Short mmCIF file of C-alpha atoms in Angstrom, two decimals:
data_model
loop_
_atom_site.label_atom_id
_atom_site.label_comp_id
_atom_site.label_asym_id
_atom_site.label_seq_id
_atom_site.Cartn_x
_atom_site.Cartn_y
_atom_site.Cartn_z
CA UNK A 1 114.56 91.10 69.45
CA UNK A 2 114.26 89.21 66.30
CA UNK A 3 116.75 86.12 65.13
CA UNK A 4 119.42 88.50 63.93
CA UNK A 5 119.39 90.27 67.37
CA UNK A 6 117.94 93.58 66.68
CA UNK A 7 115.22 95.74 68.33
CA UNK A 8 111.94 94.91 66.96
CA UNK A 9 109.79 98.01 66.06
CA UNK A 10 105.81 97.46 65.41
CA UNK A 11 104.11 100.09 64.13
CA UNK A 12 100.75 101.38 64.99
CA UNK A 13 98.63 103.97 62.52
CA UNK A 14 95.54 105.39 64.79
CA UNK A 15 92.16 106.37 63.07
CA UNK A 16 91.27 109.81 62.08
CA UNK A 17 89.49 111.25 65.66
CA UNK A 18 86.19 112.82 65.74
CA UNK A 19 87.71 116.48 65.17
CA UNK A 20 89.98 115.44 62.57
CA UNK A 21 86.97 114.13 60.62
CA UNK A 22 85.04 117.18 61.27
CA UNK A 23 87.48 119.70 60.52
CA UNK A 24 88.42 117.72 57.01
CA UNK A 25 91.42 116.55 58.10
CA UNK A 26 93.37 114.16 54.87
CA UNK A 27 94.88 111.32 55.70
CA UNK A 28 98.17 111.31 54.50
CA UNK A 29 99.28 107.76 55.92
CA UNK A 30 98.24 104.42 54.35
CA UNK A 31 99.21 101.33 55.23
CA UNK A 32 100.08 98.64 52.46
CA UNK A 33 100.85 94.75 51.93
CA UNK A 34 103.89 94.02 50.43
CA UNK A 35 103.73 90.50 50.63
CA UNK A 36 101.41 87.95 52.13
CA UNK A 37 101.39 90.16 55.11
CA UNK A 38 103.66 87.98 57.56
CA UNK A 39 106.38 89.98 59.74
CA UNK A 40 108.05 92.02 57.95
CA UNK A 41 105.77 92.50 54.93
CA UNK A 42 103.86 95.51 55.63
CA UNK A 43 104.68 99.59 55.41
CA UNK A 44 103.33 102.25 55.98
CA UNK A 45 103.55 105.50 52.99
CA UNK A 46 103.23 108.84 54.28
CA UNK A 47 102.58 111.87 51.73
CA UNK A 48 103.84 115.40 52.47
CA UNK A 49 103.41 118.27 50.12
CA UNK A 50 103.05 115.78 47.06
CA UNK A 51 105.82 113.83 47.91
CA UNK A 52 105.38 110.17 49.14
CA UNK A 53 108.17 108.13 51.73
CA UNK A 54 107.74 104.84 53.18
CA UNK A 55 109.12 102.69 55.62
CA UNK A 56 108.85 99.14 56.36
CA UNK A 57 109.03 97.73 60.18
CA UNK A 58 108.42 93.89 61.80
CA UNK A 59 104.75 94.63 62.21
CA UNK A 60 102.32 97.44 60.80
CA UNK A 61 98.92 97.19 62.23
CA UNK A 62 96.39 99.91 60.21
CA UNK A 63 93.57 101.90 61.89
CA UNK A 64 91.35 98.79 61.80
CA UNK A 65 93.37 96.78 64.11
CA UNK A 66 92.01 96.00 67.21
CA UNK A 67 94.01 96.06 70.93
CA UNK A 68 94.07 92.82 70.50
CA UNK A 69 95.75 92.48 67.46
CA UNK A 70 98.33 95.05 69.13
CA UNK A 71 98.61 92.30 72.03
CA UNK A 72 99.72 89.16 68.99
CA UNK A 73 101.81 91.54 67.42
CA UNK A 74 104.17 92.16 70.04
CA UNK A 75 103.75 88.50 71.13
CA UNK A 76 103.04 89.68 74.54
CA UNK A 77 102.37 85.85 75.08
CA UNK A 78 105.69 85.02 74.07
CA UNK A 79 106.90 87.87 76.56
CA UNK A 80 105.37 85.87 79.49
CA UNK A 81 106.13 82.36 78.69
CA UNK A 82 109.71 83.96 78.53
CA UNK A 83 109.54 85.34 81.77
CA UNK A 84 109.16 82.01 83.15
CA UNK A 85 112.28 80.56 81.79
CA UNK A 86 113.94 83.26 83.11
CA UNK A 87 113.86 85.68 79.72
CA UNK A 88 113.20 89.55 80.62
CA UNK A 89 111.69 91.85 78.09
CA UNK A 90 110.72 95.22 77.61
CA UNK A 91 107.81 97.25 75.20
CA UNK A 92 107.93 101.10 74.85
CA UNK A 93 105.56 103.09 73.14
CA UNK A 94 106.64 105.67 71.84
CA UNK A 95 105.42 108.63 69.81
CA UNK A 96 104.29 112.45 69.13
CA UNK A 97 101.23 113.56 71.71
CA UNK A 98 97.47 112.14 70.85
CA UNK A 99 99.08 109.62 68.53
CA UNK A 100 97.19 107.31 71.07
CA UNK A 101 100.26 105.89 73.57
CA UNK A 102 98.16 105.32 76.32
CA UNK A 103 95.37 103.97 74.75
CA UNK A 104 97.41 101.38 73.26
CA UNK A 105 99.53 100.68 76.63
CA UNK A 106 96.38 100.98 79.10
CA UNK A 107 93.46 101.51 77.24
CA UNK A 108 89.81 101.56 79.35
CA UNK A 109 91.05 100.03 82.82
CA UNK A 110 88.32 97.36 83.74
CA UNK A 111 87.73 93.79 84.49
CA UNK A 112 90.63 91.32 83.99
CA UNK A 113 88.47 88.23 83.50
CA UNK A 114 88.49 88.41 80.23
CA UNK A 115 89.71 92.00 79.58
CA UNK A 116 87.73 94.14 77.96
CA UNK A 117 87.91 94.94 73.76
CA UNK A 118 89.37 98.36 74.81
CA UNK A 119 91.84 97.38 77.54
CA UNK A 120 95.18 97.95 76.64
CA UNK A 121 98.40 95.88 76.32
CA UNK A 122 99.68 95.82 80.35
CA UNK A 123 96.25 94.87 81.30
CA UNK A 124 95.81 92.14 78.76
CA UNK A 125 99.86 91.20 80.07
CA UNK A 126 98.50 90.82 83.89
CA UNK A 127 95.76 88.58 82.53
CA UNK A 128 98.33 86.42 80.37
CA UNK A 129 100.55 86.82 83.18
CA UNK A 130 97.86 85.29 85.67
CA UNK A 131 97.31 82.57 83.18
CA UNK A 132 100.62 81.78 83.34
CA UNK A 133 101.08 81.37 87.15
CA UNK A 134 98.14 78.85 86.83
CA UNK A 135 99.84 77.08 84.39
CA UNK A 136 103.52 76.79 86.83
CA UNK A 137 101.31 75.55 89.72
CA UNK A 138 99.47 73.19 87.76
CA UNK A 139 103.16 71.77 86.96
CA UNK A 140 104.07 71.94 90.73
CA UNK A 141 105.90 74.92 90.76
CA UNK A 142 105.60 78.45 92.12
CA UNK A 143 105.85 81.78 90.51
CA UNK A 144 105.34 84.98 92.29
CA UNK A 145 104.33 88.48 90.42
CA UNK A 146 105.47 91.87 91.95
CA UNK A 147 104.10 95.42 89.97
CA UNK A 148 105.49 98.76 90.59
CA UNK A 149 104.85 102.34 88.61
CA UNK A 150 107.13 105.05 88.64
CA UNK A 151 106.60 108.38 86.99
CA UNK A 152 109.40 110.69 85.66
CA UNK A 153 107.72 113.90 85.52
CA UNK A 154 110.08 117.12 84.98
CA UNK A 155 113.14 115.16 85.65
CA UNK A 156 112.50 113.56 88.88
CA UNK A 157 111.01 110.33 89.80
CA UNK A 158 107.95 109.30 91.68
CA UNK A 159 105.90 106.56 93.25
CA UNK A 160 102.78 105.43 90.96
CA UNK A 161 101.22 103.52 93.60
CA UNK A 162 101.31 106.10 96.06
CA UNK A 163 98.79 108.64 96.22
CA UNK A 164 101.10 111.42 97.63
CA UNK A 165 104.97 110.61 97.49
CA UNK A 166 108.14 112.78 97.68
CA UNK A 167 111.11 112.40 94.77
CA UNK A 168 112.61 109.24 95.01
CA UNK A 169 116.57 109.34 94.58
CA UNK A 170 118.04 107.45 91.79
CA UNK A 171 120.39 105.49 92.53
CA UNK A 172 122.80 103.42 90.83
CA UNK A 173 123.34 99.60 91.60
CA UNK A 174 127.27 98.48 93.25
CA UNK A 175 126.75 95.29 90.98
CA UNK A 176 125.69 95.54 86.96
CA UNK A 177 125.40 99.57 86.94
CA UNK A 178 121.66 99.39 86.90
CA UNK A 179 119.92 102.67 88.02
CA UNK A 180 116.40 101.74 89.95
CA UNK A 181 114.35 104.77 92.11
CA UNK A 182 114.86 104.09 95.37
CA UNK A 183 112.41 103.78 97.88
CA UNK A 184 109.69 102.74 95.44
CA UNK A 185 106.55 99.70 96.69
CA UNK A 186 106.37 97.18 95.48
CA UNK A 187 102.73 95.07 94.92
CA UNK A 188 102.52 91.70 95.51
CA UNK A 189 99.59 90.59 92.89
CA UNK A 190 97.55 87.00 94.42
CA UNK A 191 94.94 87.62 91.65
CA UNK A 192 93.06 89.45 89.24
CA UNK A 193 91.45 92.00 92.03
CA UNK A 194 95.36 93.13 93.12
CA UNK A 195 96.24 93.60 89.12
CA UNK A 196 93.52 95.68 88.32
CA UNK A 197 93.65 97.49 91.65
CA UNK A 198 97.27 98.65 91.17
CA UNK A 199 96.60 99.35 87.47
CA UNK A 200 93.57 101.56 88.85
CA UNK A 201 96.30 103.47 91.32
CA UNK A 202 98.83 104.03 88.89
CA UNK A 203 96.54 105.31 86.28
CA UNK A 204 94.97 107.45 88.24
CA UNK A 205 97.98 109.26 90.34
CA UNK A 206 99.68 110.21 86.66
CA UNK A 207 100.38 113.36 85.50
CA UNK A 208 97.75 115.09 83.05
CA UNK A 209 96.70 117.87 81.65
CA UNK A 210 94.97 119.56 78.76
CA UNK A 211 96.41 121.31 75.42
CA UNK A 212 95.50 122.20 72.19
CA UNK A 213 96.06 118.72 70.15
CA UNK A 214 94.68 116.33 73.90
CA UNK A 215 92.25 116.69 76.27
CA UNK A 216 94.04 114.11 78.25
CA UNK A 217 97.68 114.53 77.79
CA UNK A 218 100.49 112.66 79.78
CA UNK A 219 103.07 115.21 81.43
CA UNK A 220 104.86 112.15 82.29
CA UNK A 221 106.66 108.96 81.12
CA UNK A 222 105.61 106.10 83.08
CA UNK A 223 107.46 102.99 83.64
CA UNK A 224 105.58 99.53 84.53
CA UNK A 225 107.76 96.71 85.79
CA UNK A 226 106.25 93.53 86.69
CA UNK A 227 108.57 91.37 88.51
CA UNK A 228 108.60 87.03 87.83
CA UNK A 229 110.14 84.97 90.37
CA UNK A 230 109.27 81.41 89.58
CA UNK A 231 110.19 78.22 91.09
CA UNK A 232 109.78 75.49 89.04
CA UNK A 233 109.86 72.96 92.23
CA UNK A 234 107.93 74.57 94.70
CA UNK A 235 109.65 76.13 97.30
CA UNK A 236 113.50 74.93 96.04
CA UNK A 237 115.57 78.77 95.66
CA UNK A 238 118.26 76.65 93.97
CA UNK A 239 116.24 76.11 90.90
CA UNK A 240 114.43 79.93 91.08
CA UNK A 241 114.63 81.68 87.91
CA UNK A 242 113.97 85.40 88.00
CA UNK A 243 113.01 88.14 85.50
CA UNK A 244 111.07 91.31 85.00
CA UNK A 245 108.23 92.66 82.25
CA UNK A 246 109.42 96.05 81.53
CA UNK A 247 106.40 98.32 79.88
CA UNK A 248 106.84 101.64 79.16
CA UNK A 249 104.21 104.64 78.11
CA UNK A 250 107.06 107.93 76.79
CA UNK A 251 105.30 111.18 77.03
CA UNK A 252 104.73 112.43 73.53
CA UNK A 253 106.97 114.63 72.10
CA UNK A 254 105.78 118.68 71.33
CA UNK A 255 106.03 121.57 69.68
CA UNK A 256 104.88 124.53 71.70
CA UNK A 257 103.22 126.62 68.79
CA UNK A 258 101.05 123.21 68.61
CA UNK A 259 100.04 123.28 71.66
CA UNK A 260 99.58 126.28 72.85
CA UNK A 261 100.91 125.75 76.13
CA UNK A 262 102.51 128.55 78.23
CA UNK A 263 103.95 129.14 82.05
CA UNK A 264 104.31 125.75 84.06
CA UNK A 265 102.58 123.80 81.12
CA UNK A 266 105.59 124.81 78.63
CA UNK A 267 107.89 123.76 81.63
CA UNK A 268 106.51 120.67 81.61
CA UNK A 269 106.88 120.35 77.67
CA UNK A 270 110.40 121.49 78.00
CA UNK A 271 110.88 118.36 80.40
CA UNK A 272 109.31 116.00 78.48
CA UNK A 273 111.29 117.02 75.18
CA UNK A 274 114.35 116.85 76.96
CA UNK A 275 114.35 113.60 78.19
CA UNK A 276 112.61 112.14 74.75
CA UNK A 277 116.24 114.08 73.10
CA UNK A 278 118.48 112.38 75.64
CA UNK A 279 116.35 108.98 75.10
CA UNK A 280 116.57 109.64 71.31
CA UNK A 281 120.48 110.29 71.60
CA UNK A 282 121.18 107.08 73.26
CA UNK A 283 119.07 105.13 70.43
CA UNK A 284 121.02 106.39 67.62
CA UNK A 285 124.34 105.84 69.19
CA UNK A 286 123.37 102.27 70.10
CA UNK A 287 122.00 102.04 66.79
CA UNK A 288 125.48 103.52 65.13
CA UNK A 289 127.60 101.14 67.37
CA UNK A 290 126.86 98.10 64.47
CA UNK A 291 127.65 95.84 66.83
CA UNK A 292 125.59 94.20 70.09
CA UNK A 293 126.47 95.54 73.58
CA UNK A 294 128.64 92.48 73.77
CA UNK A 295 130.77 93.87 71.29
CA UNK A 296 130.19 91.59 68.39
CA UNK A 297 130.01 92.98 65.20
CA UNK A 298 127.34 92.34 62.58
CA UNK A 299 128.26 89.31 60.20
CA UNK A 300 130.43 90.35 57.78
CA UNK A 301 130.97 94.34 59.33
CA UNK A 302 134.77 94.85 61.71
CA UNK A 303 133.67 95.77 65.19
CA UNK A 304 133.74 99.51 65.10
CA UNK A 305 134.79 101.55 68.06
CA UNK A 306 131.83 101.48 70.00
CA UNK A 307 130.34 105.26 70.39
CA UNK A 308 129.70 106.85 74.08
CA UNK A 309 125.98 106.17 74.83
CA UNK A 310 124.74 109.25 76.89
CA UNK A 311 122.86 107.38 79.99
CA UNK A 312 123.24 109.74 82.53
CA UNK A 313 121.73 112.68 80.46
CA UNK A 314 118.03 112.23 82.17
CA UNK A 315 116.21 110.42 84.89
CA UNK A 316 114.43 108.12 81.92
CA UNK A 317 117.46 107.28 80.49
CA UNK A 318 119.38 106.13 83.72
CA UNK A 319 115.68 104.37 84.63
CA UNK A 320 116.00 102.58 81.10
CA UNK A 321 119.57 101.66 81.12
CA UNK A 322 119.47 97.83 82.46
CA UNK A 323 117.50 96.65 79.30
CA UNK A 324 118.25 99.20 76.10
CA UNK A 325 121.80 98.21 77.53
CA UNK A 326 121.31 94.68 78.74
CA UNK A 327 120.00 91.24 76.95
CA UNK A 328 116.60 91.63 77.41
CA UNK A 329 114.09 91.32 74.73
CA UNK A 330 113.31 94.83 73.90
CA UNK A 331 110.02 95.87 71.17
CA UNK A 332 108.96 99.39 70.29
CA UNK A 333 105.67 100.12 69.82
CA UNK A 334 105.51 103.11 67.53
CA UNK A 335 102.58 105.14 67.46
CA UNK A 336 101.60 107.75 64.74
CA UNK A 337 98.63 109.63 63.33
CA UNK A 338 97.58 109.80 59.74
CA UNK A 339 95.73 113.53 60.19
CA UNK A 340 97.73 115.85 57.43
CA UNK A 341 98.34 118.25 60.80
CA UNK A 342 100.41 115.84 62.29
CA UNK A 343 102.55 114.89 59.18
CA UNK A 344 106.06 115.97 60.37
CA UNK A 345 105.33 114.24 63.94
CA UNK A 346 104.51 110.99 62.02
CA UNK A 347 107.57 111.56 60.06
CA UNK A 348 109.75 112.14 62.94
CA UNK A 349 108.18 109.11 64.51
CA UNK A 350 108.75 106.97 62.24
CA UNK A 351 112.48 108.51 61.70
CA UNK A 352 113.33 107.63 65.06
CA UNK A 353 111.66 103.95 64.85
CA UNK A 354 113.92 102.91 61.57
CA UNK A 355 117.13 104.02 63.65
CA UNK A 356 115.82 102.52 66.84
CA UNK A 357 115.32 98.91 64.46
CA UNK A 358 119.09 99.46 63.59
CA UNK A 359 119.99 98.65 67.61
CA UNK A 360 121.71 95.49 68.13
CA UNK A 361 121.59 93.27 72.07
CA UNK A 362 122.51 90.58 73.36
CA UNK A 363 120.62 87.77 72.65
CA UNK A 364 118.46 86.91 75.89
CA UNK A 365 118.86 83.67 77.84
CA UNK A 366 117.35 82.24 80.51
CA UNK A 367 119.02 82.07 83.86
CA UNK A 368 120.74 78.86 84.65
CA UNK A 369 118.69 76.66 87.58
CA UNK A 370 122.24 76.55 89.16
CA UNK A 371 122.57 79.96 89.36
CA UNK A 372 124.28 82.43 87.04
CA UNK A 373 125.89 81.95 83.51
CA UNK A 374 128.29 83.95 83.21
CA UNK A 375 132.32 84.15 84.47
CA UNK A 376 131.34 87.89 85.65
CA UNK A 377 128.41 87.03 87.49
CA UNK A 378 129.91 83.99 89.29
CA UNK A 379 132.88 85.94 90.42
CA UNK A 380 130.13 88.19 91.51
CA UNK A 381 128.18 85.37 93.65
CA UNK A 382 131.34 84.38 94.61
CA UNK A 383 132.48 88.19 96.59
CA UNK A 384 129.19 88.16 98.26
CA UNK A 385 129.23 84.64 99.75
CA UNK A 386 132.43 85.69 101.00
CA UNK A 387 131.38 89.38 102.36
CA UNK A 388 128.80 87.40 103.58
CA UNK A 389 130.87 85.17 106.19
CA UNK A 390 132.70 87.86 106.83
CA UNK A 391 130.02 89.23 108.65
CA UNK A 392 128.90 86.10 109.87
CA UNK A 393 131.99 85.94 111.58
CA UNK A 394 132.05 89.72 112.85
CA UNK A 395 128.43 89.24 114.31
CA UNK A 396 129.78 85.59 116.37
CA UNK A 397 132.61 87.66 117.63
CA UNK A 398 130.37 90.95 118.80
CA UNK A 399 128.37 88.31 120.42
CA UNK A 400 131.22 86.58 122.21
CA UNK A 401 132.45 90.23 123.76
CA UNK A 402 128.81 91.05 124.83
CA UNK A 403 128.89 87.81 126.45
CA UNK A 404 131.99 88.43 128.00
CA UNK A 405 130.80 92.42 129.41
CA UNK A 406 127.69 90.65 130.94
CA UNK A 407 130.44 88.16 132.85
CA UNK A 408 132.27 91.00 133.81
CA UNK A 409 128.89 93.11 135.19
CA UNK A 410 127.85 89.61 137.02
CA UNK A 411 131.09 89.70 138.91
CA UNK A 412 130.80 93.43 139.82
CA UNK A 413 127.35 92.76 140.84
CA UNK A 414 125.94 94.89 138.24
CA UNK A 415 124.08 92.69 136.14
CA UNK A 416 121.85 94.41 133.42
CA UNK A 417 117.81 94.19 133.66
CA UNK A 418 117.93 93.00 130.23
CA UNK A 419 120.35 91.52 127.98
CA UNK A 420 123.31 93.96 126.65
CA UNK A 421 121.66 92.81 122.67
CA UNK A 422 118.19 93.78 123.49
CA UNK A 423 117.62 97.61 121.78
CA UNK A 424 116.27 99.40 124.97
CA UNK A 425 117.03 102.22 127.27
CA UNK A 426 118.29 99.82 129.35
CA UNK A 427 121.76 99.89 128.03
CA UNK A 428 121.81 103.61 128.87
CA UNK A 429 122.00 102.49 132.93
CA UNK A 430 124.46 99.82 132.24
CA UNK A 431 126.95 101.74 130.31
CA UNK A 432 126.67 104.67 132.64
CA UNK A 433 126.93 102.01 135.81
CA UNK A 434 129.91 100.80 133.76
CA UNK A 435 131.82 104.22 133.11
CA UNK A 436 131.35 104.99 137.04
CA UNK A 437 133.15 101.72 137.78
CA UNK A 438 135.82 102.49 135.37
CA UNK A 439 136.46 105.72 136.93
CA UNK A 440 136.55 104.48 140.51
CA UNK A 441 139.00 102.05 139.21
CA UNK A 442 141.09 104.89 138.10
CA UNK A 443 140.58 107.18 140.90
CA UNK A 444 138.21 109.72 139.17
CA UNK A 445 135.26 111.97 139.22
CA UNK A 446 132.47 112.22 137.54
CA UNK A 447 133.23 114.29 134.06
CA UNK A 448 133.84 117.72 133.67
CA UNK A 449 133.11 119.99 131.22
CA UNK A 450 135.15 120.29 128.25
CA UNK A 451 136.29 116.40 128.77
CA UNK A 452 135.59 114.46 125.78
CA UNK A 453 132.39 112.36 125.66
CA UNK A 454 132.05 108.51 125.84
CA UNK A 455 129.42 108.28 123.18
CA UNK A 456 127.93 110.09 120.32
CA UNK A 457 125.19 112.73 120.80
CA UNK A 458 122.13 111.15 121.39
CA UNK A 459 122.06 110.11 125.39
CA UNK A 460 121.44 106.61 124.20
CA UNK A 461 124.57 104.71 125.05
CA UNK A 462 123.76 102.35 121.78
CA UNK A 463 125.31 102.53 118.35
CA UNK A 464 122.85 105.55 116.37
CA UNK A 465 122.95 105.64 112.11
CA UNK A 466 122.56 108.85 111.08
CA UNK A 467 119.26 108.68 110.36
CA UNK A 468 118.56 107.98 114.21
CA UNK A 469 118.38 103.93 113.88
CA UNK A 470 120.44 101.81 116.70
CA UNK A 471 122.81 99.36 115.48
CA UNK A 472 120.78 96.06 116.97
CA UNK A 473 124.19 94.46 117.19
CA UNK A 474 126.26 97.22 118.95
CA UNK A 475 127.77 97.32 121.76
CA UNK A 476 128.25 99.86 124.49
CA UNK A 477 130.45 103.36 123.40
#
């Protein structure tokens, strides 16, 4: 966000291609200083049919610009060095299809040490991030970096790092309402050999395939999340400050008479529009709120009623919810073509990035050493530590009327071959030598059929989930 709060938009205009050149192709978008070209004081002006619009944004960066450039015009830097202080932050790039998303988000995957000219903006973030880390030891402190990729691809979710994985549910969070895809890895990265390697995965398990206007195009939206825990002091959790690097590659938006795709192909067009509309819908009704998430009005505007924002509508929406809707530091990368062919895409690009500049968060802070800020989140801390010796206390009594059965199967000169805690089949025979004692206390028989069982289904004796696990700390049924 910028001083005033709002979402930051930097805009990037690609070169003509090869085909574009060959075929003629006018460029209809230029790119022009309106000042000494600081933030803020640069537009682009597109030309349709004669007529000429422009638009002005935080950053424009021309076709000449560099992937470097893209990296010091996001401040990816700044990004980082927030991330240690406890600051999250998020970059999407956004965009029609071949306006050059994933060049500018991954670029030509290669060595970290430097990165290459062509590597894109995550790479060159692991590298800055691995600076970083250098830097927090070097202080005496600790910081620990953990990567994972998931793919939304025709409304589910999947596992980037995975080479074959099944949908992931997702699910909400009890505490905050954030959605996350559950069941996804996550990489622990030492060094600049586990960055590249898991950037080399999730590359290469993402959904492609070919149409008219890209050889290469994603069939996916991919979200990167690189998680920061650092400890200023070492090992002291007291002091830990936590936040993620949220960087995000949106499948381009398409028009099928474009692209020429049909059968599954169109499906997956149909997909990827859908969730860009549902993405787009809860952008303009953040941007129409006029007021930050908090609820604080602009200076000088009343606090409007604050419009329903449409989360739930897609898997990348829910996926995206904990920082379009939270205080992190959020940028969009805008990416656009000047080819004539691609005017109304560029248009409608840049449409959506002046109402996406209008959104309004709450200003980011860093986590406090002694734990969390605010009232909510205390109260929060607060429930758990108390859930939290609740079950303390329920485990010390379980343990107390184990220790008591084993007392009673020493005295009945029955004592178990291993303890009644330990999850083997030898609880089976002690419950079993149990129930026969009870029932020669009472006078019975062995059970008949159609009497009701002692324990669940499952001929163990021991507590079974539904999903087959034993309780460690159950008892006997």
């Amino acid at each position: 966000m910028d001083e005033g709060g709002k979402l930051e938009v930097v805009l990037r205009v690609r070169p003509l291609t090869a085909e574009e050149s060959a075929a003629d192709e006018q460029c209809v978008a230029a790119v022009r200083s309106a000042g000494g070209g600081g933030p803020g004081q640069a537009e682009v002006v597109v030309t349709d049919r004669g007529v000429a619009r422009s638009w002005r944004f935080a950053r424009v960066l021309g076709p000449d610009a560099s992937q470097t450039d893209v990296v010091h015009a996001v401040d990816a830097r700044g990004a980082v060095q927030g991330a240690r202080a406890g600051h999250s932050a998020c970059i999407m790039c956004h965009g029609s299809t071949g306006s050059g998303k994933t060049h500018t988000m991954l670029g030509r995957l290669s060595s970290l040490e430097p990165p290459s000219r062509l590597a894109g903006l995550l790479p060159h973030a692991f590298a800055l991030l691995l600076e970083e880390r250098e830097a927090v030891r070097a202080a005496g402190g600790r910081q620990d970096l953990l990567f994972g990729a998931i793919d939304v691809y025709n409304e589910a979710a999947f596992d980037l790092l995975e080479e074959t994985t099944p949908r992931l549910p997702v699910r909400e969070h009890s505490i905050g309402g954030a959605f996350f895809a559950a069941g996804a890895q996550w990489r622990s990265i030492e060094g600049a050999a586990d960055a590249e390697a898991a950037l080399a995965d999730a590359s290469r398990h993402r959904a492609v395939g070919a149409h008219a206007l890209n050889r290469d195009s994603s069939r996916s939206h991919a979200v990167f999340t690189v998680m920061v825990q650092t400890y200023p002091h070492g090992g002291a959790t007291a002091a830990a400050r936590s936040a993620v690097l949220v960087f995000v590659d949106l499948a381009g938006s398409e028009r099928r008479k474009q692209t020429g795709t049909s059968g599954h192909a169109a499906e997956e067009s149909a997909a990827i529009n859908k969730s860009l509309l549902a993405l787009n819908r809860c952008v303009t009704a953040l941007a129409e709120a006029g007021a930050g998430v908090d609820g604080r009005p602009s200076a000088g505007v009343a606090a409007p009623r604050r419009p329903h924002v449409p989360y739930r509508s897609s898997v990348l929406t829910r996926l995206l919810r904990s920082v379009l809707d939270g205080p992190a530091q959020v940028k969009l990368l805008a990416c656009v073509s000047p080819a004539e062919s691609q005017v109304e895409h560029t248009t409608a690009t840049l449409q959506y990035a002046a109402r996406a500049s209008g959104i309004r968060a709450r200003p980011a802070r860093p986590i406090s050493p002694t734990g969390p800020t605010s009232d909510h989140s205390s109260s929060e801390v607060a429930g758990l530590r108390s859930a939290l010796e609740r079950a303390r206390a329920e485990v010390a009594r379980l343990r107390g009327e184990n220790s008591s059965l084993r007392r009673q199967l020493l005295v009945a000169g029955l004592e178990p071959a291993v303890p009644l805690r330990a999850p083997t089949l030898g609880r089976t025979a002690t419950a079993d030598a149990l129930r026969q004692a009870s029932r020669e206390d009472r006078g019975g028989s062995s059970p008949r059929a159609g009497d009701p069982l002692d324990c669940p289904p499952g001929g163990t004796g021991a507590n079974a989930d539904s999903d087959g696990s034993v309780d460690q700390d159950g008892g006997l049924c």
